[in-house]
PDB file of C-alpha atoms in Angstrom:
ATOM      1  CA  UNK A   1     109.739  34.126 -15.350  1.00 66.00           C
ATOM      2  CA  UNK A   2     106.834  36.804 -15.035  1.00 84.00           C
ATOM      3  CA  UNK A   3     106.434  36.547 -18.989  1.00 83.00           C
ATOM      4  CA  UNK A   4     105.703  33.093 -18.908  1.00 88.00           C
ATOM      5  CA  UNK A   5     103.452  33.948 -15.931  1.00 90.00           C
ATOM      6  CA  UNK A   6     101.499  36.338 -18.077  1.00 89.00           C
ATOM      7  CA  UNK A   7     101.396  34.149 -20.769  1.00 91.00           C
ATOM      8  CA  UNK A   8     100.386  31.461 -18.128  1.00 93.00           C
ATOM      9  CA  UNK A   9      97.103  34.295 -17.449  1.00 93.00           C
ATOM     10  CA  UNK A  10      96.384  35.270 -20.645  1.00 93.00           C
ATOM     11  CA  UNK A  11      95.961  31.809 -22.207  1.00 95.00           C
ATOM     12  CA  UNK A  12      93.684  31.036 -19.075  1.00 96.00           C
ATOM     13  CA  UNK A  13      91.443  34.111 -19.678  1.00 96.00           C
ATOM     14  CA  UNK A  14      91.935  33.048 -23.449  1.00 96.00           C
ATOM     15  CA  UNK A  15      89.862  29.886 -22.151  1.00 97.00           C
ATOM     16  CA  UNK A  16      87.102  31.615 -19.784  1.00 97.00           C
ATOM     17  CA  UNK A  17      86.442  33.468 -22.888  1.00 97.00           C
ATOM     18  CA  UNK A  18      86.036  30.231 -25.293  1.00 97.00           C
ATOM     19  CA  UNK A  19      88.948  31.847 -27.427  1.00 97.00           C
ATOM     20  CA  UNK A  20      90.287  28.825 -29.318  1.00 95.00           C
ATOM     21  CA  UNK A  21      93.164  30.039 -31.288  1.00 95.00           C
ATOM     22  CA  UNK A  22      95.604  33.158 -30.071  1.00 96.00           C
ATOM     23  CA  UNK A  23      99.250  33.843 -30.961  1.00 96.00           C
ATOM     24  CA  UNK A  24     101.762  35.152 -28.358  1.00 94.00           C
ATOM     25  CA  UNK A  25     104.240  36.875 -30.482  1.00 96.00           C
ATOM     26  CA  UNK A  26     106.837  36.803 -27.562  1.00 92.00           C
ATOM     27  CA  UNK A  27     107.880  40.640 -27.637  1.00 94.00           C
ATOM     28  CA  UNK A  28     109.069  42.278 -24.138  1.00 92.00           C
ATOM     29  CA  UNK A  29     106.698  43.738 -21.824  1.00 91.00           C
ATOM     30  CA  UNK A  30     106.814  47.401 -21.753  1.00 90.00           C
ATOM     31  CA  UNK A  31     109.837  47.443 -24.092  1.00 94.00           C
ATOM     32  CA  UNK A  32     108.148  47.308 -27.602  1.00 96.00           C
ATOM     33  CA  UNK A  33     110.119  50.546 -28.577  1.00 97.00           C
ATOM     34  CA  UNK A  34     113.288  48.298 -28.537  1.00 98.00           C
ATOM     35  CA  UNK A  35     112.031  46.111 -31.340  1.00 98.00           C
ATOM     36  CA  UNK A  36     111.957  47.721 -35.039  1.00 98.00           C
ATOM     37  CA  UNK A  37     108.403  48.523 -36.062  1.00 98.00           C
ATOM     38  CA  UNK A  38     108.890  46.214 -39.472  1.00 98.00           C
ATOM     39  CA  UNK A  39     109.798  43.395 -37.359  1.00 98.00           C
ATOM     40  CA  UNK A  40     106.802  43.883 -35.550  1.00 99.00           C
ATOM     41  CA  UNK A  41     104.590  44.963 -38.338  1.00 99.00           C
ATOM     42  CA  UNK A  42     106.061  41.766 -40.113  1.00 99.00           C
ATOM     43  CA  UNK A  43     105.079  39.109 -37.251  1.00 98.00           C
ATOM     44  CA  UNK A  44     101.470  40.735 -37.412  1.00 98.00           C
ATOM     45  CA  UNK A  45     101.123  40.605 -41.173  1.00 98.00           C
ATOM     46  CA  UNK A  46     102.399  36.446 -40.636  1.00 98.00           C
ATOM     47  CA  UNK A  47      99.371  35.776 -38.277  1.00 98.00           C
ATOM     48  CA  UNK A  48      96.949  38.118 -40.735  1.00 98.00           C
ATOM     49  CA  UNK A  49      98.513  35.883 -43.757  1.00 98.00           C
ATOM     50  CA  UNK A  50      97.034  32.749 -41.726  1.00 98.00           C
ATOM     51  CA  UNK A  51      93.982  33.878 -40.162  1.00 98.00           C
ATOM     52  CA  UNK A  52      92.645  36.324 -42.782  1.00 98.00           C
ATOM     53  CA  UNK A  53      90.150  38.528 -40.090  1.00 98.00           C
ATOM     54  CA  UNK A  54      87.756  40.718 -41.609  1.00 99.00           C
ATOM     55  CA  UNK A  55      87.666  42.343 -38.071  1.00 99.00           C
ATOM     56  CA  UNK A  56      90.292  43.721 -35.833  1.00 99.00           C
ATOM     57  CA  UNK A  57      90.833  45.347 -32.451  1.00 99.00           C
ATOM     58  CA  UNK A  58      93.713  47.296 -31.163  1.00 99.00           C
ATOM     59  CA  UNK A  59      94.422  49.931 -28.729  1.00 98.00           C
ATOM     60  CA  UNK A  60      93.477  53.233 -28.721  1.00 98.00           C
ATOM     61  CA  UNK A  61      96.812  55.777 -30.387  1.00 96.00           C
ATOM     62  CA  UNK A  62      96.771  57.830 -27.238  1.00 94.00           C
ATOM     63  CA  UNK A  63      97.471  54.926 -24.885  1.00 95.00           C
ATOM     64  CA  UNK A  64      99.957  56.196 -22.133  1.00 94.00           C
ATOM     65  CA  UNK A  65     101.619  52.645 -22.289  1.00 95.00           C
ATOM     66  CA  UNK A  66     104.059  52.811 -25.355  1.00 96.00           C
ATOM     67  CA  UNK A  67     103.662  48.989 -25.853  1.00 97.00           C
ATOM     68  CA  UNK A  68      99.744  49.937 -26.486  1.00 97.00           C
ATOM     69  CA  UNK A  69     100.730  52.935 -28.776  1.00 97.00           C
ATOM     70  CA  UNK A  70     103.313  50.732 -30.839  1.00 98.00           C
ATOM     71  CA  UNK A  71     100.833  47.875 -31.182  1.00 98.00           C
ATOM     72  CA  UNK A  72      98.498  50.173 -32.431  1.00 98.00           C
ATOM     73  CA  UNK A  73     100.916  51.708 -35.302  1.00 99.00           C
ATOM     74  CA  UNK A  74     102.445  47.799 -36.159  1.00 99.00           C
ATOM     75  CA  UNK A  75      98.723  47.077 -36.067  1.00 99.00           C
ATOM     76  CA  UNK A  76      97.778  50.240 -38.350  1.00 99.00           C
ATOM     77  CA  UNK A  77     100.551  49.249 -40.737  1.00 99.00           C
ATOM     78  CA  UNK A  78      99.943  45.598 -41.170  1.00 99.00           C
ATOM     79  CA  UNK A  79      96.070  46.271 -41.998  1.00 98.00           C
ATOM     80  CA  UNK A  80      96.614  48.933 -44.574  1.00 97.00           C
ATOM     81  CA  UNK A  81      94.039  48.921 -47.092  1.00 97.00           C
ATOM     82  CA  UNK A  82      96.523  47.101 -50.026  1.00 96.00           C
ATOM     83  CA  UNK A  83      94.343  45.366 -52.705  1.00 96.00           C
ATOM     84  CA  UNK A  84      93.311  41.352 -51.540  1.00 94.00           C
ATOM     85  CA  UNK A  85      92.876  42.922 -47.333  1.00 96.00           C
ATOM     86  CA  UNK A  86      90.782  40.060 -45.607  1.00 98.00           C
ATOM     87  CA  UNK A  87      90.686  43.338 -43.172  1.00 99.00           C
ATOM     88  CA  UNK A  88      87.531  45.159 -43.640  1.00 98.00           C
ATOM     89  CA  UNK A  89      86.828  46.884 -40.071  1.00 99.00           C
ATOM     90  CA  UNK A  90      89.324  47.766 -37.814  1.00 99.00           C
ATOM     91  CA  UNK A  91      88.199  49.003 -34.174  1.00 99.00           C
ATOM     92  CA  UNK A  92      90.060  50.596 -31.064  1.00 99.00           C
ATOM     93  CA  UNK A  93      89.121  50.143 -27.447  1.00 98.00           C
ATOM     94  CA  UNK A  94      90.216  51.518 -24.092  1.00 97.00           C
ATOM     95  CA  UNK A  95      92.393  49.917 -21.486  1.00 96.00           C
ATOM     96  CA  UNK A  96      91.484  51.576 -18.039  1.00 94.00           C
ATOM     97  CA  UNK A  97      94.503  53.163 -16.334  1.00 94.00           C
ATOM     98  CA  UNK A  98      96.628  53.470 -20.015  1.00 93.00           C
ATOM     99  CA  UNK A  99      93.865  55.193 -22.312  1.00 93.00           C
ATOM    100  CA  UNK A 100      92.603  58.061 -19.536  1.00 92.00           C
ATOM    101  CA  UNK A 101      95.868  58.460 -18.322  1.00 92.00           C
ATOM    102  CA  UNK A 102      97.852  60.344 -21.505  1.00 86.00           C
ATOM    103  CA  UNK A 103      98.879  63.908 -21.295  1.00 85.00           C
ATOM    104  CA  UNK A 104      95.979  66.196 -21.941  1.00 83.00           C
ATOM    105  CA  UNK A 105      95.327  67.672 -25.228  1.00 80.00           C
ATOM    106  CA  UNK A 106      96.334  64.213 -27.510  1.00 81.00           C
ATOM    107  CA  UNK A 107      93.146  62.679 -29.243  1.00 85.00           C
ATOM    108  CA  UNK A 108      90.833  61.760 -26.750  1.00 92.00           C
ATOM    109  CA  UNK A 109      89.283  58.027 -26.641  1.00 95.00           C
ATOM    110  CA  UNK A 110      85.820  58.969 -27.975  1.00 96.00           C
ATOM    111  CA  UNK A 111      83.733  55.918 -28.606  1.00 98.00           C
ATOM    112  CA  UNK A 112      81.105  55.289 -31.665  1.00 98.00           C
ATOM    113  CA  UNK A 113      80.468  51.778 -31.542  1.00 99.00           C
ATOM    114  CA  UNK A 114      78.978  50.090 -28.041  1.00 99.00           C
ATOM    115  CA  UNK A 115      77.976  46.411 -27.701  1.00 99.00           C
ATOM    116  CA  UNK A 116      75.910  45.264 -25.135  1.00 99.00           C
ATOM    117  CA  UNK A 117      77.842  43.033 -23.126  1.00 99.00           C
ATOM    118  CA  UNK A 118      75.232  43.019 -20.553  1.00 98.00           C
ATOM    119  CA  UNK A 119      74.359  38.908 -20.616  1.00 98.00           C
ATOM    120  CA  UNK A 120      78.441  38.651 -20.684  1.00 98.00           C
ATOM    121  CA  UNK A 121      79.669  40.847 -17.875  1.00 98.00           C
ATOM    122  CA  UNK A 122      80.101  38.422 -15.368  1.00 98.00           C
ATOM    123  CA  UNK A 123      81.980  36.228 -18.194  1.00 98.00           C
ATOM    124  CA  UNK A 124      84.175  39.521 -18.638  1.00 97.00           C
ATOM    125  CA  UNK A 125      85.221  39.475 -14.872  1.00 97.00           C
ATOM    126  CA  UNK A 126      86.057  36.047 -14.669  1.00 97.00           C
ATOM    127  CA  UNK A 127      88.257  36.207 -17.718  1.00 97.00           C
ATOM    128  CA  UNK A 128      89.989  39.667 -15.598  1.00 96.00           C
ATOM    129  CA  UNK A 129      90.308  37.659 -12.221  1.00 95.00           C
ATOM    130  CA  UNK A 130      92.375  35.139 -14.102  1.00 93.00           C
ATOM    131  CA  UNK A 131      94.509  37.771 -15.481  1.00 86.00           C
ATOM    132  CA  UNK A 132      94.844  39.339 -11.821  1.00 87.00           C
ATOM    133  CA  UNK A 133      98.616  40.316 -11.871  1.00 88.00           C
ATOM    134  CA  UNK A 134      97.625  43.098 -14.317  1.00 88.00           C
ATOM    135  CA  UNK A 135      94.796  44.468 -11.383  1.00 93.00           C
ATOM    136  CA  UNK A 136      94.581  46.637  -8.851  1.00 95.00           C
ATOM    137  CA  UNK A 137      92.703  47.501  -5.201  1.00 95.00           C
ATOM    138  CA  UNK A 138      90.016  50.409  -5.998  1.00 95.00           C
ATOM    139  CA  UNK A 139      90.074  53.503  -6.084  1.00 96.00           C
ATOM    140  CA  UNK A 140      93.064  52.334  -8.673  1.00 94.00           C
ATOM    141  CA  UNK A 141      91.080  52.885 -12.115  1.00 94.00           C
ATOM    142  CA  UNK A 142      92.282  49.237 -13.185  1.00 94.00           C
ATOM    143  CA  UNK A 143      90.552  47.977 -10.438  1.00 96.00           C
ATOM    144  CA  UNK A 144      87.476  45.113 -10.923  1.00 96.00           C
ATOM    145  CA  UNK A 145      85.521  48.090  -8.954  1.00 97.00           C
ATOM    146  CA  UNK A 146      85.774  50.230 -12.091  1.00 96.00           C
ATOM    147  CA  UNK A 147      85.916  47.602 -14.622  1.00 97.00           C
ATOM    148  CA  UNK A 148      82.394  46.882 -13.671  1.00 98.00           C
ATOM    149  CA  UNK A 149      81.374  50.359 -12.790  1.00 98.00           C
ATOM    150  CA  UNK A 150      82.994  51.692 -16.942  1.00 98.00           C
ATOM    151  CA  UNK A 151      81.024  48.468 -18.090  1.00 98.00           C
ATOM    152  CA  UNK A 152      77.962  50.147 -16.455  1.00 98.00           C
ATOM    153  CA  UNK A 153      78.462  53.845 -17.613  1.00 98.00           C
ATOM    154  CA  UNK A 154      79.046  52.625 -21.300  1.00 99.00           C
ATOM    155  CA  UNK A 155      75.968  50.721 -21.084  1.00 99.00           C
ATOM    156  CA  UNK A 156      73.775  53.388 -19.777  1.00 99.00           C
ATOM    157  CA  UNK A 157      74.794  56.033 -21.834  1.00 98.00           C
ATOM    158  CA  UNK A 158      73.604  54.000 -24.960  1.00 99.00           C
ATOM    159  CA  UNK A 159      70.227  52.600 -22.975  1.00 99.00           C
ATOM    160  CA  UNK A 160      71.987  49.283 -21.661  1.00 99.00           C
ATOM    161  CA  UNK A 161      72.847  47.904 -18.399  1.00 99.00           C
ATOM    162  CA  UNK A 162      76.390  47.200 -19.750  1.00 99.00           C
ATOM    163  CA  UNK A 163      78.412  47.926 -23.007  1.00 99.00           C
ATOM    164  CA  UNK A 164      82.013  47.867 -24.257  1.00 99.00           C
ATOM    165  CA  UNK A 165      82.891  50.802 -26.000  1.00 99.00           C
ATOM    166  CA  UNK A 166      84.875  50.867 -29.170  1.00 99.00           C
ATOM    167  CA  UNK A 167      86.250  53.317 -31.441  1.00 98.00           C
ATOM    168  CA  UNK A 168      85.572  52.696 -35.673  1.00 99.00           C
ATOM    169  CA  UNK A 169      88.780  53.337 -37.367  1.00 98.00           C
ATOM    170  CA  UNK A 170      88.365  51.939 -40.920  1.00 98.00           C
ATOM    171  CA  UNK A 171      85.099  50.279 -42.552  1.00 98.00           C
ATOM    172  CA  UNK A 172      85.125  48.996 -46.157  1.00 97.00           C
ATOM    173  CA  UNK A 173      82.007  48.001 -46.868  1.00 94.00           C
TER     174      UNK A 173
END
């Protein structure tokens, strides 16, 4: 029941955000490491075969959810640079309360690519509010509170009023 109410969330923030096509690939929450990496690699490399991105996003390798850091390797693994790749840029981003949370000393988050999300913010939070399960009260880090407040510090450290922050892995130009 609470995966087909997450489903139920994501699709509808799928919608705030005009997203027209998205793939739920039905794997348990917070029990990725159950599944064998191929099978999951395999599944990813199905959707690549069909959508052929150029771009792709995943979450950062030092995630303190294991779901995030598995997605991350499948994700690695399914967009390795093999002759024909529709893949030409793959990015990381941070998930507040996952990515600042891991044991000191692994590989920080350290952005080097910000877009100015400034014109989109409120956009952003409506898409978050529909996914509200996932959120918590502040001071909680995933809290709308510090959504909009890491939106903010992104933005003004690169001159903006808001950014998301990403992390280049891979660019074949």
């Amino acid at each position: 029941m609470e995966q087909k109410l997450r489903n139920a969330a994501a699709v509808h923030a799928l919608d705030i955000l005009g997203v027209k096509q998205s793939f739920m690939l039905g794997f348990p929450d917070n029990r990725m490491d159950s599944i064998p990496l191929l099978e999951i690699v395999q599944k990813l490399e199905s959707v690549l075969e069909q959508v052929k991105p150029h771009v792709v996003y995943t979450h950062h390798h030092g995630d303190l959810n294991i779901d995030h850091r598995i997605a991350h390797q499948a994700v690695m693994t399914a967009c390795r640079p093999v002759p024909g790749t529709s893949v030409k840029e793959i990015y990381t981003f941070e998930v507040l309360s996952s990515t600042e949370w891991n044991t000191p000393g692994l590989t920080p988050f350290i952005p080097n690519v910000y877009v100015d999300i400034s014109e989109y913010l409120d956009i952003k939070i409506q898409a978050i509010s529909a996914y509200a399960m996932e959120m918590r009260d502040a001071p909680h880090s995933r809290s709308m509170v510090n959504i909009q407040q890491q939106a903010g510090y992104r933005g003004y450290s690169m001159g903006l009023y808001s950014a998301e922050a990403f992390s280049l892995i891979r660019m074949i130009l």
